[in-house]
Coordinates of C-alpha atoms and ligand atoms in Angstrom, one line a residue:
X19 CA 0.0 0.0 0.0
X20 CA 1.9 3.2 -1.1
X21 CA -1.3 4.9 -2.0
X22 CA -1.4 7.5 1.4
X23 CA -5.2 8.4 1.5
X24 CA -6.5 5.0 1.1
X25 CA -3.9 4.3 4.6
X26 CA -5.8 3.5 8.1
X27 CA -4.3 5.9 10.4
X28 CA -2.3 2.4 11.9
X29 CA -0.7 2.1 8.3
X30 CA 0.2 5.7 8.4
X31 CA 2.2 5.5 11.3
X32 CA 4.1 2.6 10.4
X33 CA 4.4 4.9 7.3
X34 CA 6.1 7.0 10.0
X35 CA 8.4 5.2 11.5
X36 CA 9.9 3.8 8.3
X37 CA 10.6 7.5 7.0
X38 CA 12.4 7.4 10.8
X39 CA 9.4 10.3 11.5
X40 CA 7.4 10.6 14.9
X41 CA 3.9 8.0 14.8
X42 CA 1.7 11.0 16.2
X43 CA 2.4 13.0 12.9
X44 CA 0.4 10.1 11.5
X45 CA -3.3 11.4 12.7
X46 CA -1.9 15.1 11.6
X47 CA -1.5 13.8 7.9
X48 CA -5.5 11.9 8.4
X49 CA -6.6 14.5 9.6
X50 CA -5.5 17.2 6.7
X51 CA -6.4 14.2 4.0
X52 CA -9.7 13.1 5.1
X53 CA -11.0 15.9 7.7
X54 CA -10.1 19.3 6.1
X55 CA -9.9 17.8 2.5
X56 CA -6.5 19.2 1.3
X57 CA -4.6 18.3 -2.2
X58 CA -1.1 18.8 -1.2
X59 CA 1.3 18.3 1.1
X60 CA 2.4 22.1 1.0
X61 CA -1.0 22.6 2.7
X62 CA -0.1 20.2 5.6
X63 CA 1.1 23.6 8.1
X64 CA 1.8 21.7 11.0
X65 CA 4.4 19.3 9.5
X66 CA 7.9 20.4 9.4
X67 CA 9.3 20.8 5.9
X68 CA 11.7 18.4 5.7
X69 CA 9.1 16.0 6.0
X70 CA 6.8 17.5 4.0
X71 CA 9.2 17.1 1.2
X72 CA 10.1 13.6 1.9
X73 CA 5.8 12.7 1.5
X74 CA 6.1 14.1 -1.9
X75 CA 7.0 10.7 -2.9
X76 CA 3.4 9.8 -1.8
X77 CA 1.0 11.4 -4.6
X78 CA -1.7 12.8 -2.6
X79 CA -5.0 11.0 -4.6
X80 CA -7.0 13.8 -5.9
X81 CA -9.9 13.5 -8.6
X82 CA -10.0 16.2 -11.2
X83 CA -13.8 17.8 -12.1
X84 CA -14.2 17.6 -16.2
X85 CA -17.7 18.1 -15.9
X86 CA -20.4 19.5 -13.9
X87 CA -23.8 19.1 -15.0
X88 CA -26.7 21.2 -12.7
X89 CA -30.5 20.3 -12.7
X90 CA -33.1 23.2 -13.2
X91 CA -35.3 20.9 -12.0
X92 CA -34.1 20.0 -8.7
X93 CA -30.7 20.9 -8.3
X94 CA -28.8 17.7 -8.5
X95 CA -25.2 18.3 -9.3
X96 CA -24.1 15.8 -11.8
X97 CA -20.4 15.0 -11.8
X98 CA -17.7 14.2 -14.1
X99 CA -14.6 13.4 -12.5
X100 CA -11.1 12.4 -14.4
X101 CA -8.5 10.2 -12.6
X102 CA -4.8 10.3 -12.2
X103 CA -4.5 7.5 -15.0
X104 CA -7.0 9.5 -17.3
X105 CA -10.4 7.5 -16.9
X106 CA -13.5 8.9 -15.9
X107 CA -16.2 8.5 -14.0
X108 CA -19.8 10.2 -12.2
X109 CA -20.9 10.8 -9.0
X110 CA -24.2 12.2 -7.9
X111 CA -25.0 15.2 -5.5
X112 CA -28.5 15.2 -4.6
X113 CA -30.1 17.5 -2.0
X114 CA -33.1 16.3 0.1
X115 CA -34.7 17.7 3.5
X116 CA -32.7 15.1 5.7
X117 CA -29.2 16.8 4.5
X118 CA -26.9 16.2 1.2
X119 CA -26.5 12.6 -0.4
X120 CA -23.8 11.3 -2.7
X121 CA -24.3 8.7 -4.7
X122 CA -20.6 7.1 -5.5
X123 CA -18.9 5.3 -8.4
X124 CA -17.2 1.9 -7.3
X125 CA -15.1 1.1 -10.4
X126 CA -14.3 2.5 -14.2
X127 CA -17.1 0.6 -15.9
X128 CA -18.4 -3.1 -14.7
X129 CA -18.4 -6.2 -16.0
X130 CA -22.0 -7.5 -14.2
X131 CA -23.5 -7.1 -17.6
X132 CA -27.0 -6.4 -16.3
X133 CA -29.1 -5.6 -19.5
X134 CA -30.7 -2.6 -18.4
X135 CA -27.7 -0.8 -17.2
X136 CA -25.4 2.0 -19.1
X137 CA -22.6 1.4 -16.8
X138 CA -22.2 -2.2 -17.9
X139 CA -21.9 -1.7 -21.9
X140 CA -18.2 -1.5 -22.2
X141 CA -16.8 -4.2 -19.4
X142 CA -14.6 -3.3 -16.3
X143 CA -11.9 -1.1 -16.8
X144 CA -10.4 -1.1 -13.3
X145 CA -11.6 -1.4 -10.0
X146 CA -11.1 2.2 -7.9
X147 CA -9.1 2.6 -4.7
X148 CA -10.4 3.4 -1.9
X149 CA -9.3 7.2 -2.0
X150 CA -10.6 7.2 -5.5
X151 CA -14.0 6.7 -3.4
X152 CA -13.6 9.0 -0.9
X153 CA -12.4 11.9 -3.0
X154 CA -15.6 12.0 -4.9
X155 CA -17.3 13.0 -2.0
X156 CA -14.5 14.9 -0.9
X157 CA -14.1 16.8 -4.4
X158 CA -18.0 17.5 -4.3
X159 CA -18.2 18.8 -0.2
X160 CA -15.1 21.2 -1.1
X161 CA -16.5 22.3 -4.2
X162 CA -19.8 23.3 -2.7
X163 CA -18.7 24.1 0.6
X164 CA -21.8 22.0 1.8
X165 CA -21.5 19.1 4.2
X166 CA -22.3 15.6 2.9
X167 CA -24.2 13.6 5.2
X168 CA -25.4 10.3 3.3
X169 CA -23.7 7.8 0.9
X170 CA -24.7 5.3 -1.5
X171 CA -22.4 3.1 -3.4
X172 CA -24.8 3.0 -6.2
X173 CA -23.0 4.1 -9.4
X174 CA -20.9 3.3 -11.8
X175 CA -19.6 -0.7 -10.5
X176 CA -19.9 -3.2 -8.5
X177 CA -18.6 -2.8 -4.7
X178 CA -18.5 -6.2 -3.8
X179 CA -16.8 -7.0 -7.2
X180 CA -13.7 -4.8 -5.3
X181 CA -14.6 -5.8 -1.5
X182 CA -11.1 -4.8 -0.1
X183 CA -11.0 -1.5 -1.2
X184 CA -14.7 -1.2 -0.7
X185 CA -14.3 -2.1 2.6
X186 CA -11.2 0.1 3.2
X187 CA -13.3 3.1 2.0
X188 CA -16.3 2.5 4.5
X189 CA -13.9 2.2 7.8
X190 CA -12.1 5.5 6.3
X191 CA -15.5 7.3 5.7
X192 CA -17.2 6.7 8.8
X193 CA -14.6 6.9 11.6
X194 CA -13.3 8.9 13.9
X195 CA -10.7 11.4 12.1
X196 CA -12.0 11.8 9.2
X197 CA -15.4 13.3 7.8
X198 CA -16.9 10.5 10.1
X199 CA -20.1 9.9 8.2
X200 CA -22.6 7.5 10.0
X201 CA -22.1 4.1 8.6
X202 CA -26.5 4.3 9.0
X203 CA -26.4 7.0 6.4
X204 CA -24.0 4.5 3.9
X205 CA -25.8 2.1 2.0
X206 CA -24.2 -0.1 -0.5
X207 CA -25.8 -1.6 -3.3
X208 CA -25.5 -5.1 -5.0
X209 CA -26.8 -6.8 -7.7
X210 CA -25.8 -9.9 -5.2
X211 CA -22.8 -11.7 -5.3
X212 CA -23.7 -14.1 -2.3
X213 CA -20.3 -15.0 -0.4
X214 CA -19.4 -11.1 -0.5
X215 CA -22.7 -10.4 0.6
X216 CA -22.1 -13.0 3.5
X217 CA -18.7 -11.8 4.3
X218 CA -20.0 -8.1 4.8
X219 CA -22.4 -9.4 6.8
X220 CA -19.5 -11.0 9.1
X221 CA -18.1 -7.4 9.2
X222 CA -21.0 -6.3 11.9
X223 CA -21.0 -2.8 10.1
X224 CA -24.4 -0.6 10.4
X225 CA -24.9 0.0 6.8
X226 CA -27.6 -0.3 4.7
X227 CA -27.4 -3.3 2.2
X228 CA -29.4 -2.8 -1.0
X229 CA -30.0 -5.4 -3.0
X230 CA -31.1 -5.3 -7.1
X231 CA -33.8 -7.7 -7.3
X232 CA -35.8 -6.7 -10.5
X233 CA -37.6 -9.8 -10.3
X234 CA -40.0 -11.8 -9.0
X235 CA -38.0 -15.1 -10.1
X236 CA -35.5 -16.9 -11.3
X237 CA -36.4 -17.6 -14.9
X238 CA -37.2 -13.4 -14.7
X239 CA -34.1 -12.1 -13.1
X240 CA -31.9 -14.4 -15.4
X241 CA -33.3 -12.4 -18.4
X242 CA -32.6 -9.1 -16.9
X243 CA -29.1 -9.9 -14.6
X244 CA -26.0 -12.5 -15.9
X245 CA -25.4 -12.6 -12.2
X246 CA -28.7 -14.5 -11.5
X247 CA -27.5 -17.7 -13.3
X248 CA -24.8 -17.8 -10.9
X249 CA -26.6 -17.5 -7.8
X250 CA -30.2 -18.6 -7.2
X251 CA -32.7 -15.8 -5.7
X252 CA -33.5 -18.4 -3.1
X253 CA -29.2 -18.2 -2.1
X254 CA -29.5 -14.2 -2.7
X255 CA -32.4 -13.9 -0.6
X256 CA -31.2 -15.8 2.1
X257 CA -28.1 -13.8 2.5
X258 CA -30.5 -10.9 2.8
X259 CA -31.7 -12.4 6.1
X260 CA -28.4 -13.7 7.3
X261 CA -27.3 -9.8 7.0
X262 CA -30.4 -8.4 9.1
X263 CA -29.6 -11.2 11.3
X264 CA -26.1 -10.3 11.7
X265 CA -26.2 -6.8 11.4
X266 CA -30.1 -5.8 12.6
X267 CA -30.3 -4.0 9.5
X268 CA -33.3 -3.8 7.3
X269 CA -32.8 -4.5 3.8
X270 CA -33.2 -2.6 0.9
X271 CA -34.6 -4.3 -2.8
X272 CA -34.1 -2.1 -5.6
X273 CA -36.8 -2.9 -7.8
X274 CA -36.5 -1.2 -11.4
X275 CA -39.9 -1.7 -13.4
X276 CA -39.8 -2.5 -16.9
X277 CA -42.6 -2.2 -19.0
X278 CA -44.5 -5.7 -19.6
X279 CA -41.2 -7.7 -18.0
X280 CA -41.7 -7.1 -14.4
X281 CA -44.3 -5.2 -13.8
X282 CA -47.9 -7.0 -14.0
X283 CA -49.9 -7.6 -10.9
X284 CA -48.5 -11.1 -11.0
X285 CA -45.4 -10.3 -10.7
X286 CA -46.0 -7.7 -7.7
X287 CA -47.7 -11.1 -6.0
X288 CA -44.8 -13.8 -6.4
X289 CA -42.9 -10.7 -5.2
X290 CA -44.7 -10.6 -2.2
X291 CA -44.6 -14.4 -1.6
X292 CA -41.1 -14.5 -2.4
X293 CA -39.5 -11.4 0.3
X294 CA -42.4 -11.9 3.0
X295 CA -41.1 -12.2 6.8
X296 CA -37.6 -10.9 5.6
X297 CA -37.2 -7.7 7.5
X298 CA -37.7 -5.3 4.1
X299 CA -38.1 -2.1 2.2
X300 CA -38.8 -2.3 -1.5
X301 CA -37.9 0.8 -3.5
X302 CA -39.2 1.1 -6.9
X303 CA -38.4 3.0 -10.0
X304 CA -39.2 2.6 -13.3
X305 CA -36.5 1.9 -16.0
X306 CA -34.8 4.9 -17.3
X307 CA -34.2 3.6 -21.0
X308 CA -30.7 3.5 -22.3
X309 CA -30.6 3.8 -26.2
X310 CA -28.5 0.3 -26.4
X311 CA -31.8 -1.8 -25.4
X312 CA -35.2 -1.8 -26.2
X313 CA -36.5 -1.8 -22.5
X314 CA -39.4 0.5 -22.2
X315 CA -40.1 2.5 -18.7
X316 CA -43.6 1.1 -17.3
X317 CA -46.2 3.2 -17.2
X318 CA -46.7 6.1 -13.6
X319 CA -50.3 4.0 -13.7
X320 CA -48.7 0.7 -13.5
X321 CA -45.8 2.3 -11.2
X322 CA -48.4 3.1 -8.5
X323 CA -50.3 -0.3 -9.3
X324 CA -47.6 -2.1 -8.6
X325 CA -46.8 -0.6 -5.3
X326 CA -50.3 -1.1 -4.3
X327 CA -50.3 -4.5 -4.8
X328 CA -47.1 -4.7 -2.5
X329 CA -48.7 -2.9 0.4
X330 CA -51.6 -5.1 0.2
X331 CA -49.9 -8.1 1.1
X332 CA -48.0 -6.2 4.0
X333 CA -44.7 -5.4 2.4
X334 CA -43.0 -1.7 2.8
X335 CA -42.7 0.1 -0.7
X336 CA -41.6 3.8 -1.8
X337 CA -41.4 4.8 -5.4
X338 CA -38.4 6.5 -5.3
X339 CA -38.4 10.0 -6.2
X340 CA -36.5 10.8 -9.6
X341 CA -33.6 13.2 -9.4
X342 CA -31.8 15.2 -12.3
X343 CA -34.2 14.1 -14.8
X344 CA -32.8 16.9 -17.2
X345 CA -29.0 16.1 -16.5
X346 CA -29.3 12.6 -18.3
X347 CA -31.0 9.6 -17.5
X348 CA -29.9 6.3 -16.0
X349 CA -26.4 5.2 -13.8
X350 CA -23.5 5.5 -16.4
X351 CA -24.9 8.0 -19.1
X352 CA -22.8 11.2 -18.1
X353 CA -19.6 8.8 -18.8
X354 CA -20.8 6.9 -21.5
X355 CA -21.7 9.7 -23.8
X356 CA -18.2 11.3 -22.8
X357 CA -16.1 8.6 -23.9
X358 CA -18.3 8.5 -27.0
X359 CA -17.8 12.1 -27.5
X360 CA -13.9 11.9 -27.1
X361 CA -13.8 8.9 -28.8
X362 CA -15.4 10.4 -31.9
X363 CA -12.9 13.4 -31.5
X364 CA -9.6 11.0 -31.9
Ligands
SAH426 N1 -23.8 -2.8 -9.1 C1 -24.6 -2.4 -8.0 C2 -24.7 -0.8 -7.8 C3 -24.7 0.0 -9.0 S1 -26.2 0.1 -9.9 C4 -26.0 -2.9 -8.2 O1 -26.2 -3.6 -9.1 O2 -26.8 -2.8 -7.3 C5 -27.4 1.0 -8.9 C6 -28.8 0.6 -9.2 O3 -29.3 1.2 -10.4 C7 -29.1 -0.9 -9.3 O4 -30.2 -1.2 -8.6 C8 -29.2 -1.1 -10.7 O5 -29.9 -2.3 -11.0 C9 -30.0 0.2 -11.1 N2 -30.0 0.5 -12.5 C10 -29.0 0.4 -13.4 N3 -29.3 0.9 -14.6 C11 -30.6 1.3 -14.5 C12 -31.6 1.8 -15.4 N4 -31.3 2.0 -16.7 N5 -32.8 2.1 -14.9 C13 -33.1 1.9 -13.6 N6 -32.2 1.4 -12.7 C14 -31.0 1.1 -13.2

């Protein structure tokens, strides 16, 4: 690990004592990385110079902004951010009653392959570091000057499909030192790979775990997600309850309507049979098309039907409110069209 803002504040001072430095200098660097948000080491007052010049063999991880698209909708703050190797990717600022919510990319593309999904089209490109996390949000709460309270992992990528630094980021995030966010007010979404989502559960953290359901069954969810012919929703869904039963948290489904696939009252029924007695929210949202695939958004009236259904046989259910409607449309768009646009351009 040479990378210095993805380093616990334990790694940092053994950092220390190899560049024959003092350990407590250790939670002075944290604390200028992932407290007041600084870029260089020049910045860094309290450290003497010499070793301020001995750390410049540490780049300091530090996301550029290419883009910045605002909502005159809502407000939403679409981002564009370029990494030190020179790939892009989007995060999400969205403002809500309850405080500011960032919704994070996990890696450079994915290779998940979910049908619906922009993100997915052109296969992994790398996984990001944990700082490449954080400084999204970081980037975004300098830029504004406006404190970020929530996080979801829901962009671009799959977190479990990069666990470590996944992990790495969460215990950076939410402890003491740094911007110490609330691990209640991180949520992490999967499309379910079942012996990460069993491992996380072994971590005893108090996040949220959302999981992309998008179906009522197998033969369903197979059509829409690769990922459901490796695991069975039986296996998925019972990793579900073994994290609310290690963790006491309530799960989240993600449930994406598309039009005359998943969206019929039957469907909203074998739904209901399949998640009742697991300890639930469902979330729904209909299908923001992507011009790759013919999926088709279902209808507000079969939207609402839908959640009715689910509330009649007992299950919690929120249509979740769209944000930056005019900025783009679904996870993975803002990058896509830019490395269409630059591709174009070479
Ligand atoms: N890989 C993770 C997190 C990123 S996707 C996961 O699969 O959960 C975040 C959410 O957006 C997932 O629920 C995903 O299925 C959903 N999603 C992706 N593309 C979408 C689209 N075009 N319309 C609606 N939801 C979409």
């Amino acid at each position: 690990m040479t990378d210095i803002k993805s380093m616990t504040i334990e790694e940092l001072k053994t950092l220390m004592t190899e560049l024959g430095d003092k350990p407590f200098r250790a939670k002075q660097i944290y604390s200028w990385l992932h407290e007041h948000l600084v870029t260089s080491y020049d910045e860094m007052t309290n450290l003497p110079k010499g070793l301020r010049e001995k750390l410049k063999a540490y780049p300091i991880t530090a996301l550029e902004t290419a883009d910045v698209q605002i909502s005159e909708i809502d407000g939403t703050r679409k981002y564009l951010f370029r990494l030190s190797d020179g790939n892009v990717i989007e995060s999400v600022l969205m403002g809500y009653k309850h405080g500011n919510s960032v919704c994070i990319s996990s890696q450079a593309g994915c290779r998940m392959g979910c049908r619906f999904c922009a993100s997915t089209i052109g296969g992994l490109t790398r996984n990001l570091l944990a700082s490449e996390m954080l400084d999204q949000i970081y980037r975004i709460q300098a830029q504004t000057g406006e404190r970020v309270s929530n996080v979801v992992v829901m962009g671009t990528g799959e977190p479990l499909d990069n666990y470590d630094n996944f992990l790495r980021f969460v215990h950076i995030l939410t402890e003491d030192g740094g911007l110490h966010i609330s691990q209640r007010n991180v949520t992490v979404s999967t499309c379910g790979l079942v012996p990460r989502m069993n491992d996380l559960a072994e971590e005893k953290l108090q996040i949220t775990l959302a999981l992309s359901l998008h179906a009522p069954n197998d033969i369903k969810r197979q059509e829409l997600m690769p990922i459901a012919r490796k695991y069975s929703m039986d296996e998925v869904l019972q990793a579900c309850r073994n994290y609310f039963e290690k963790t006491g948290r309530r799960i989240t489904f993600e449930y994406s309507l598309v039009a005359g696939v998943n969206d019929t009252d039957e469907d909203a029924e074998e739904l209901a049979g399949r998640i009742r007695g697991i300890n639930c929210h469902v979330n729904l949202i209909p299908v923001n098309p992507i011009k790759e695939r013919s999926f088709a958004r279902s209808t507000r009236q079969a939207v609402e039907n839908f959640k009715i259904k689910l509330e009649k046989c007992g299950i919690n259910v929120t249509i979740r409110r769209e944000m930056g409607s005019d900025i783009d449309g679904a996870c993975g768009q803002l990058r896509k069209s830019y490395l269409e646009k630059t591709e174009s351009e070479k």
